């Protein structure tokens, strides 16, 4: 057995921590490295070291050896290195399984850092949007979508044919784009023109664009070839008509973009996902002008020359407005699609975005937060790289790690787009200011800014979900994840059954009602409609009107099987699993309790204050009793002997003595003692006050007992505050210190004795094994002699003596070479065994 003794084991509280009052100036540098009472004695391997010197070499063949931890790098650079390492210390990079307190500290540090990161991310997201965006979008939608253009109150949202399209372009669009008079018909100044609602600046000029399909895009059946001479299919890029038409066929109109096709690259356009199809970025375009008169002239020209005909599949009206009051852009696109069935289907897009990010003081605060966010992403990139390096492919087996990678990836993309958008907006505005009569194409930036906002919103969502990673230390917090994990297999099996039935009903509804009910007109629409029925949003009368028999049967059977049976099965699976998880959680302990950690820290702080106060009392007692010759002066030997009795180390004693021995004569005179007493009293008063404040905060207001400390000196106050337990047991504090030191010495002595006993037991065991081996060997020798037939007694005797001598020599060689199997005390190698033969040829021998 080997034991390592430290000064903190079994020592009195006043001598246990030399750091307890280091802040008060009583310890100098190096005090922490000094051994205390019996603190410098330890076994390293087989050698006993005292104060760093080897004093004995005791063999401990089977005793466990205390493995000394690798010394930590000390000094300034060592502290920096440990600080940098601790910055990226996580539960996956540190060995926290064996150290519960380290696990708590690491989790708390991760949680605090992550909450700060989450707060910065929330500031960024709220800095990108505001309620004014909704009002800005709403007022523009009311103007361009809800304004009627005829007596029947038809507006853009109710457009149904080509006539409605031309009526909207002629009546509603020009005055909505260009406000040229006040409400009292007074004309606006030239500087006030170009504003919608007098506040929103129209950037550049609006543009109208058309996409067409070829006449040969579909095939007419042979039965109708003589009657139907033309056929225009639904839009697809493969059948898009890029040929000039109308006035574009007239010589001299080759440059008229309204009748001649331009590619998406020439226009800088992009695809648009409409109600019926996905449309390309090219087409036949025309800028509408900078006034109502210009717009009306362009529209009348297009109307008169039949710009919209059977080959038209979609028209787009694009423009961008900017409100300087709220620093917001709104990119508007009005779309009318012309299906191959005839008629018109309107749709629209209003993208309100903040493209110029940094204008006000609040914007610059957001910019500072963006810089901090970028630093956080760099921090987490390094952290995840360290974890990947340590865990290899096992890193990707945890869903939280995958979530970390996703958040980092999306954040890097968003940071890159943020930089790109800032530069691109500057270029666009510069180009717009130099060419105010051109179309301002903010569609690309508006689209990707919307995607940027969506990506940031998704990142915030994932970031909030990731909070569960750091609060899962508490058993109550794991109920959701444990329930989902435990019922995953049952839910997966149920999902197969559910979707078999659900998709069967979805396809049935699409095939039966798709031609008459809009909600079932597409297969995906049918799926969403059935989900809405589960939630109680349905139109039974529409089903009944479409199919008077099948409709009610479809509805009733679907509600019965899906709502009453399958949905309740799903809820039963969740409820049963949740009950099991609740029962399991009630019977198990948490991985750790965060409240216990804070309680432990509070207890340590109180203990530290106790130790400080006790040390001050020890020193005060030393000043009082160390003067053994009563000369009112305390020399160093008296000082050292008195503190040694209390278990303090030499370095502590030396440092404290030197602090007040200003003249260096190794004697504390009355003035030095008085100054020391004053410092001690002040420090003790501060500690008592701090201790009292902590206890006041920790205890409830009701039932609190006040501490009376009047009428007592410093020593009695310290004794009552920290040693009440000792007095209550009838043992004085000094006697307790003496007994503690004796227990220390006894523990050390017992440890040394036990180590030696272990070594003796090992040797005795080896001797016993050697004895058994010899007995087996002698038995083999005797058996060999007895089996030697045909030899004379003299030959047998000579043969036996030779074998015995050889065996004895081998034993001597083994004993001197390995030290094992040594003879017991009182025996020698030469007289280890005596053999006498009772009678020749008997084959028997006796050992003495």
Tab-separated table of N, CA and C in Angstrom, residues 285-379:
chain	number	residue	atom	x	y	z
A	285	UNK	N	-40.038	43.579	-73.619
A	285	UNK	CA	-40.159	44.550	-72.529
A	285	UNK	C	-40.370	45.955	-73.099
A	286	UNK	N	-40.934	46.818	-72.206
A	286	UNK	CA	-41.131	48.214	-72.561
A	286	UNK	C	-41.145	49.044	-71.292
A	287	UNK	N	-40.305	50.085	-71.263
A	287	UNK	CA	-40.333	51.018	-70.141
A	287	UNK	C	-41.532	51.947	-70.297
A	288	UNK	N	-42.192	52.266	-69.149
A	288	UNK	CA	-43.474	52.972	-69.219
A	288	UNK	C	-43.364	54.486	-69.158
A	289	UNK	N	-42.200	55.061	-68.895
A	289	UNK	CA	-42.071	56.511	-68.892
A	289	UNK	C	-42.056	57.084	-67.485
A	290	UNK	N	-41.954	58.462	-67.404
A	290	UNK	CA	-41.760	59.144	-66.128
A	290	UNK	C	-42.938	60.018	-65.727
A	291	UNK	N	-44.076	59.839	-66.397
A	291	UNK	CA	-45.265	60.626	-66.035
A	291	UNK	C	-46.510	59.844	-66.451
A	292	UNK	N	-47.660	60.346	-65.998
A	292	UNK	CA	-48.908	59.687	-66.379
A	292	UNK	C	-49.120	59.741	-67.896
A	293	UNK	N	-48.763	60.854	-68.471
A	293	UNK	CA	-48.948	60.995	-69.926
A	293	UNK	C	-48.079	59.986	-70.671
A	294	UNK	N	-46.825	59.820	-70.218
A	294	UNK	CA	-45.940	58.858	-70.881
A	294	UNK	C	-46.485	57.435	-70.741
A	295	UNK	N	-46.968	57.096	-69.553
A	295	UNK	CA	-47.496	55.746	-69.336
A	295	UNK	C	-48.728	55.518	-70.216
A	296	UNK	N	-49.613	56.489	-70.250
A	296	UNK	CA	-50.817	56.332	-71.070
A	296	UNK	C	-50.469	56.176	-72.545
A	297	UNK	N	-49.461	56.937	-73.006
A	297	UNK	CA	-49.075	56.844	-74.420
A	297	UNK	C	-48.532	55.457	-74.738
A	298	UNK	N	-47.678	54.925	-73.841
A	298	UNK	CA	-47.115	53.590	-74.073
A	298	UNK	C	-48.217	52.541	-74.058
A	299	UNK	N	-49.114	52.617	-73.087
A	299	UNK	CA	-50.182	51.623	-72.974
A	299	UNK	C	-51.102	51.674	-74.190
A	300	UNK	N	-51.439	52.881	-74.647
A	300	UNK	CA	-52.317	52.998	-75.812
A	300	UNK	C	-51.655	52.442	-77.060
A	301	UNK	N	-50.346	52.637	-77.171
A	301	UNK	CA	-49.627	52.103	-78.332
A	301	UNK	C	-49.641	50.582	-78.324
A	302	UNK	N	-49.386	50.008	-77.156
A	302	UNK	CA	-49.393	48.542	-77.052
A	302	UNK	C	-50.796	47.991	-77.268
A	303	UNK	N	-51.780	48.665	-76.716
A	303	UNK	CA	-53.168	48.211	-76.864
A	303	UNK	C	-53.623	48.269	-78.319
A	304	UNK	N	-53.260	49.331	-78.986
A	304	UNK	CA	-53.707	49.498	-80.363
A	304	UNK	C	-53.055	48.535	-81.324
A	305	UNK	N	-51.856	48.063	-81.019
A	305	UNK	CA	-51.150	47.155	-81.922
A	305	UNK	C	-51.232	45.696	-81.467
A	306	UNK	N	-52.197	45.397	-80.594
A	306	UNK	CA	-52.476	44.025	-80.162
A	306	UNK	C	-51.212	43.366	-79.576
A	307	UNK	N	-50.679	44.032	-78.571
A	307	UNK	CA	-49.453	43.491	-77.940
A	307	UNK	C	-49.755	42.193	-77.174
A	308	UNK	N	-50.937	42.074	-76.599
A	308	UNK	CA	-51.347	40.843	-75.925
A	308	UNK	C	-52.270	40.082	-76.863
A	309	UNK	N	-51.913	38.829	-77.179
A	309	UNK	CA	-52.737	38.010	-78.074
A	309	UNK	C	-52.773	36.581	-77.562
A	310	UNK	N	-53.141	35.627	-78.435
A	310	UNK	CA	-53.291	34.239	-78.009
A	310	UNK	C	-51.970	33.612	-77.585
A	311	UNK	N	-50.869	34.089	-78.133
A	311	UNK	CA	-49.566	33.524	-77.781
A	311	UNK	C	-49.030	34.022	-76.452
A	312	UNK	N	-49.653	35.042	-75.865
A	312	UNK	CA	-49.171	35.586	-74.590
A	312	UNK	C	-49.510	34.624	-73.450
A	313	UNK	N	-48.511	34.350	-72.626
A	313	UNK	CA	-48.720	33.470	-71.490
A	313	UNK	C	-48.513	34.175	-70.150
A	314	UNK	N	-47.830	35.316	-70.117
A	314	UNK	CA	-47.668	36.048	-68.849
A	314	UNK	C	-47.171	37.443	-69.156
A	315	UNK	N	-47.663	38.416	-68.391
A	315	UNK	CA	-47.108	39.762	-68.438
A	315	UNK	C	-46.701	40.153	-67.015
A	316	UNK	N	-45.634	40.945	-66.919
A	316	UNK	CA	-45.082	41.362	-65.631
A	316	UNK	C	-44.958	42.880	-65.624
A	317	UNK	N	-45.402	43.519	-64.557
A	317	UNK	CA	-45.187	44.946	-64.335
A	317	UNK	C	-44.267	45.064	-63.118
A	318	UNK	N	-43.055	45.595	-63.328
A	318	UNK	CA	-42.048	45.679	-62.261
A	318	UNK	C	-41.689	47.127	-61.990
A	319	UNK	N	-41.546	47.467	-60.717
A	319	UNK	CA	-41.021	48.778	-60.313
A	319	UNK	C	-40.591	48.685	-58.845
A	320	UNK	N	-39.802	49.657	-58.410
A	320	UNK	CA	-39.261	49.677	-57.045
A	320	UNK	C	-39.472	51.064	-56.462
A	321	UNK	N	-39.925	51.121	-55.207
A	321	UNK	CA	-40.091	52.396	-54.506
A	321	UNK	C	-39.220	52.382	-53.250
A	322	UNK	N	-38.859	53.607	-52.826
A	322	UNK	CA	-38.011	53.752	-51.644
A	322	UNK	C	-38.602	54.830	-50.747
A	323	UNK	N	-38.729	54.508	-49.468
A	323	UNK	CA	-39.228	55.468	-48.482
A	323	UNK	C	-38.067	55.877	-47.585
A	324	UNK	N	-37.610	57.113	-47.724
A	324	UNK	CA	-36.474	57.591	-46.945
A	324	UNK	C	-36.827	57.801	-45.479
A	325	UNK	N	-38.127	57.989	-45.197
A	325	UNK	CA	-38.516	58.201	-43.798
A	325	UNK	C	-38.209	56.992	-42.924
A	326	UNK	N	-38.377	55.810	-43.498
A	326	UNK	CA	-38.159	54.577	-42.734
A	326	UNK	C	-37.030	53.736	-43.326
A	327	UNK	N	-36.360	54.257	-44.369
A	327	UNK	CA	-35.213	53.595	-44.993
A	327	UNK	C	-35.568	52.179	-45.438
A	328	UNK	N	-36.648	52.062	-46.219
A	328	UNK	CA	-37.084	50.762	-46.702
A	328	UNK	C	-37.329	50.818	-48.203
A	329	UNK	N	-36.944	49.725	-48.880
A	329	UNK	CA	-37.252	49.529	-50.289
A	329	UNK	C	-38.427	48.558	-50.395
A	330	UNK	N	-39.224	48.736	-51.445
A	330	UNK	CA	-40.277	47.759	-51.748
A	330	UNK	C	-40.223	47.452	-53.233
A	331	UNK	N	-39.846	46.234	-53.555
A	331	UNK	CA	-39.781	45.797	-54.940
A	331	UNK	C	-41.105	45.130	-55.284
A	332	UNK	N	-41.824	45.702	-56.273
A	332	UNK	CA	-43.189	45.276	-56.600
A	332	UNK	C	-43.184	44.570	-57.951
A	333	UNK	N	-43.880	43.441	-58.007
A	333	UNK	CA	-44.078	42.736	-59.280
A	333	UNK	C	-45.535	42.313	-59.361
A	334	UNK	N	-46.229	42.835	-60.386
A	334	UNK	CA	-47.616	42.460	-60.666
A	334	UNK	C	-47.608	41.507	-61.861
A	335	UNK	N	-48.208	40.338	-61.692
A	335	UNK	CA	-48.150	39.287	-62.711
A	335	UNK	C	-49.575	38.887	-63.094
A	336	UNK	N	-49.776	38.736	-64.403
A	336	UNK	CA	-51.029	38.169	-64.903
A	336	UNK	C	-50.652	37.022	-65.831
A	337	UNK	N	-51.118	35.817	-65.504
A	337	UNK	CA	-50.838	34.631	-66.310
A	337	UNK	C	-52.074	34.300	-67.157
A	338	UNK	N	-51.793	33.931	-68.386
A	338	UNK	CA	-52.862	33.570	-69.321
A	338	UNK	C	-52.757	32.077	-69.601
A	339	UNK	N	-53.575	31.266	-68.960
A	339	UNK	CA	-53.489	29.819	-69.175
A	339	UNK	C	-53.974	29.433	-70.572
A	340	UNK	N	-53.600	28.233	-70.957
A	340	UNK	CA	-54.028	27.742	-72.273
A	340	UNK	C	-55.533	27.548	-72.342
A	341	UNK	N	-56.204	27.545	-71.221
A	341	UNK	CA	-57.668	27.394	-71.192
A	341	UNK	C	-58.389	28.690	-71.507
A	342	UNK	N	-57.651	29.820	-71.523
A	342	UNK	CA	-58.266	31.124	-71.679
A	342	UNK	C	-58.460	31.772	-70.324
A	343	UNK	N	-58.766	33.068	-70.318
A	343	UNK	CA	-58.924	33.791	-69.068
A	343	UNK	C	-57.590	34.329	-68.571
A	344	UNK	N	-57.591	34.805	-67.327
A	344	UNK	CA	-56.394	35.410	-66.758
A	344	UNK	C	-56.358	35.116	-65.257
A	345	UNK	N	-55.165	34.873	-64.755
A	345	UNK	CA	-54.965	34.580	-63.331
A	345	UNK	C	-53.953	35.586	-62.778
A	346	UNK	N	-54.382	36.492	-61.893
A	346	UNK	CA	-53.433	37.492	-61.362
A	346	UNK	C	-52.680	36.951	-60.143
A	347	UNK	N	-51.490	37.462	-59.950
A	347	UNK	CA	-50.684	37.206	-58.747
A	347	UNK	C	-49.763	38.394	-58.547
A	348	UNK	N	-49.144	38.475	-57.407
A	348	UNK	CA	-48.333	39.656	-57.090
A	348	UNK	C	-47.259	39.313	-56.062
A	349	UNK	N	-46.239	40.147	-56.038
A	349	UNK	CA	-45.146	40.011	-55.066
A	349	UNK	C	-44.759	41.397	-54.596
A	350	UNK	N	-44.775	41.602	-53.287
A	350	UNK	CA	-44.310	42.845	-52.675
A	350	UNK	C	-43.194	42.478	-51.700
A	351	UNK	N	-41.959	42.798	-52.051
A	351	UNK	CA	-40.810	42.471	-51.190
A	351	UNK	C	-40.320	43.754	-50.524
A	352	UNK	N	-40.636	43.907	-49.265
A	352	UNK	CA	-40.175	45.065	-48.503
A	352	UNK	C	-38.899	44.675	-47.770
A	353	UNK	N	-37.807	45.314	-48.106
A	353	UNK	CA	-36.498	44.946	-47.561
A	353	UNK	C	-35.734	46.211	-47.181
A	354	UNK	N	-34.744	46.001	-46.340
A	354	UNK	CA	-33.867	47.092	-45.904
A	354	UNK	C	-32.500	46.850	-46.534
A	355	UNK	N	-32.290	47.475	-47.693
A	355	UNK	CA	-31.052	47.246	-48.430
A	355	UNK	C	-29.921	48.162	-47.984
A	356	UNK	N	-30.241	49.381	-47.573
A	356	UNK	CA	-29.214	50.286	-47.031
A	356	UNK	C	-29.240	50.096	-45.511
A	357	UNK	N	-28.275	49.370	-44.993
A	357	UNK	CA	-28.361	48.882	-43.620
A	357	UNK	C	-27.911	49.891	-42.568
A	358	UNK	N	-26.950	50.754	-42.887
A	358	UNK	CA	-26.306	51.545	-41.840
A	358	UNK	C	-26.517	53.036	-42.094
A	359	UNK	N	-27.535	53.591	-41.420
A	359	UNK	CA	-27.865	55.009	-41.562
A	359	UNK	C	-27.950	55.678	-40.198
A	360	UNK	N	-28.773	55.152	-39.311
A	360	UNK	CA	-29.005	55.761	-38.002
A	360	UNK	C	-28.049	55.189	-36.960
A	361	UNK	N	-28.140	55.742	-35.742
A	361	UNK	CA	-27.310	55.256	-34.635
A	361	UNK	C	-27.658	53.812	-34.316
A	362	UNK	N	-28.955	53.496	-34.351
A	362	UNK	CA	-29.364	52.116	-34.106
A	362	UNK	C	-28.796	51.162	-35.138
A	363	UNK	N	-28.687	51.614	-36.392
A	363	UNK	CA	-28.113	50.768	-37.436
A	363	UNK	C	-26.642	50.478	-37.158
A	364	UNK	N	-25.923	51.474	-36.678
A	364	UNK	CA	-24.504	51.246	-36.375
A	364	UNK	C	-24.340	50.348	-35.153
A	365	UNK	N	-25.297	50.404	-34.237
A	365	UNK	CA	-25.264	49.452	-33.125
A	365	UNK	C	-25.463	48.028	-33.638
A	366	UNK	N	-26.387	47.877	-34.593
A	366	UNK	CA	-26.585	46.563	-35.204
A	366	UNK	C	-25.321	46.111	-35.926
A	367	UNK	N	-24.622	47.047	-36.572
A	367	UNK	CA	-23.375	46.700	-37.248
A	367	UNK	C	-22.340	46.190	-36.249
A	368	UNK	N	-22.257	46.830	-35.074
A	368	UNK	CA	-21.346	46.350	-34.035
A	368	UNK	C	-21.724	44.945	-33.596
A	369	UNK	N	-23.021	44.692	-33.469
A	369	UNK	CA	-23.480	43.358	-33.107
A	369	UNK	C	-23.155	42.352	-34.212
A	370	UNK	N	-23.209	42.794	-35.470
A	370	UNK	CA	-22.841	41.906	-36.568
A	370	UNK	C	-21.366	41.513	-36.487
A	371	UNK	N	-20.518	42.450	-36.119
A	371	UNK	CA	-19.095	42.135	-35.948
A	371	UNK	C	-18.896	41.137	-34.809
A	372	UNK	N	-19.606	41.349	-33.706
A	372	UNK	CA	-19.514	40.407	-32.585
A	372	UNK	C	-20.033	39.035	-33.009
A	373	UNK	N	-21.106	39.034	-33.800
A	373	UNK	CA	-21.654	37.773	-34.293
A	373	UNK	C	-20.626	37.038	-35.155
A	374	UNK	N	-19.915	37.771	-36.006
A	374	UNK	CA	-18.878	37.151	-36.832
A	374	UNK	C	-17.782	36.553	-35.957
A	375	UNK	N	-17.411	37.238	-34.871
A	375	UNK	CA	-16.409	36.694	-33.950
A	375	UNK	C	-16.923	35.436	-33.260
A	376	UNK	N	-18.199	35.435	-32.921
A	376	UNK	CA	-18.782	34.239	-32.313
A	376	UNK	C	-18.735	33.063	-33.283
A	377	UNK	N	-19.037	33.317	-34.549
A	377	UNK	CA	-18.990	32.234	-35.533
A	377	UNK	C	-17.565	31.699	-35.660
A	378	UNK	N	-16.583	32.596	-35.658
A	378	UNK	CA	-15.187	32.143	-35.687
A	378	UNK	C	-14.866	31.311	-34.453
A	379	UNK	N	-15.359	31.760	-33.307
A	379	UNK	CA	-15.133	31.024	-32.046
A	379	UNK	C	-15.726	29.621	-32.135
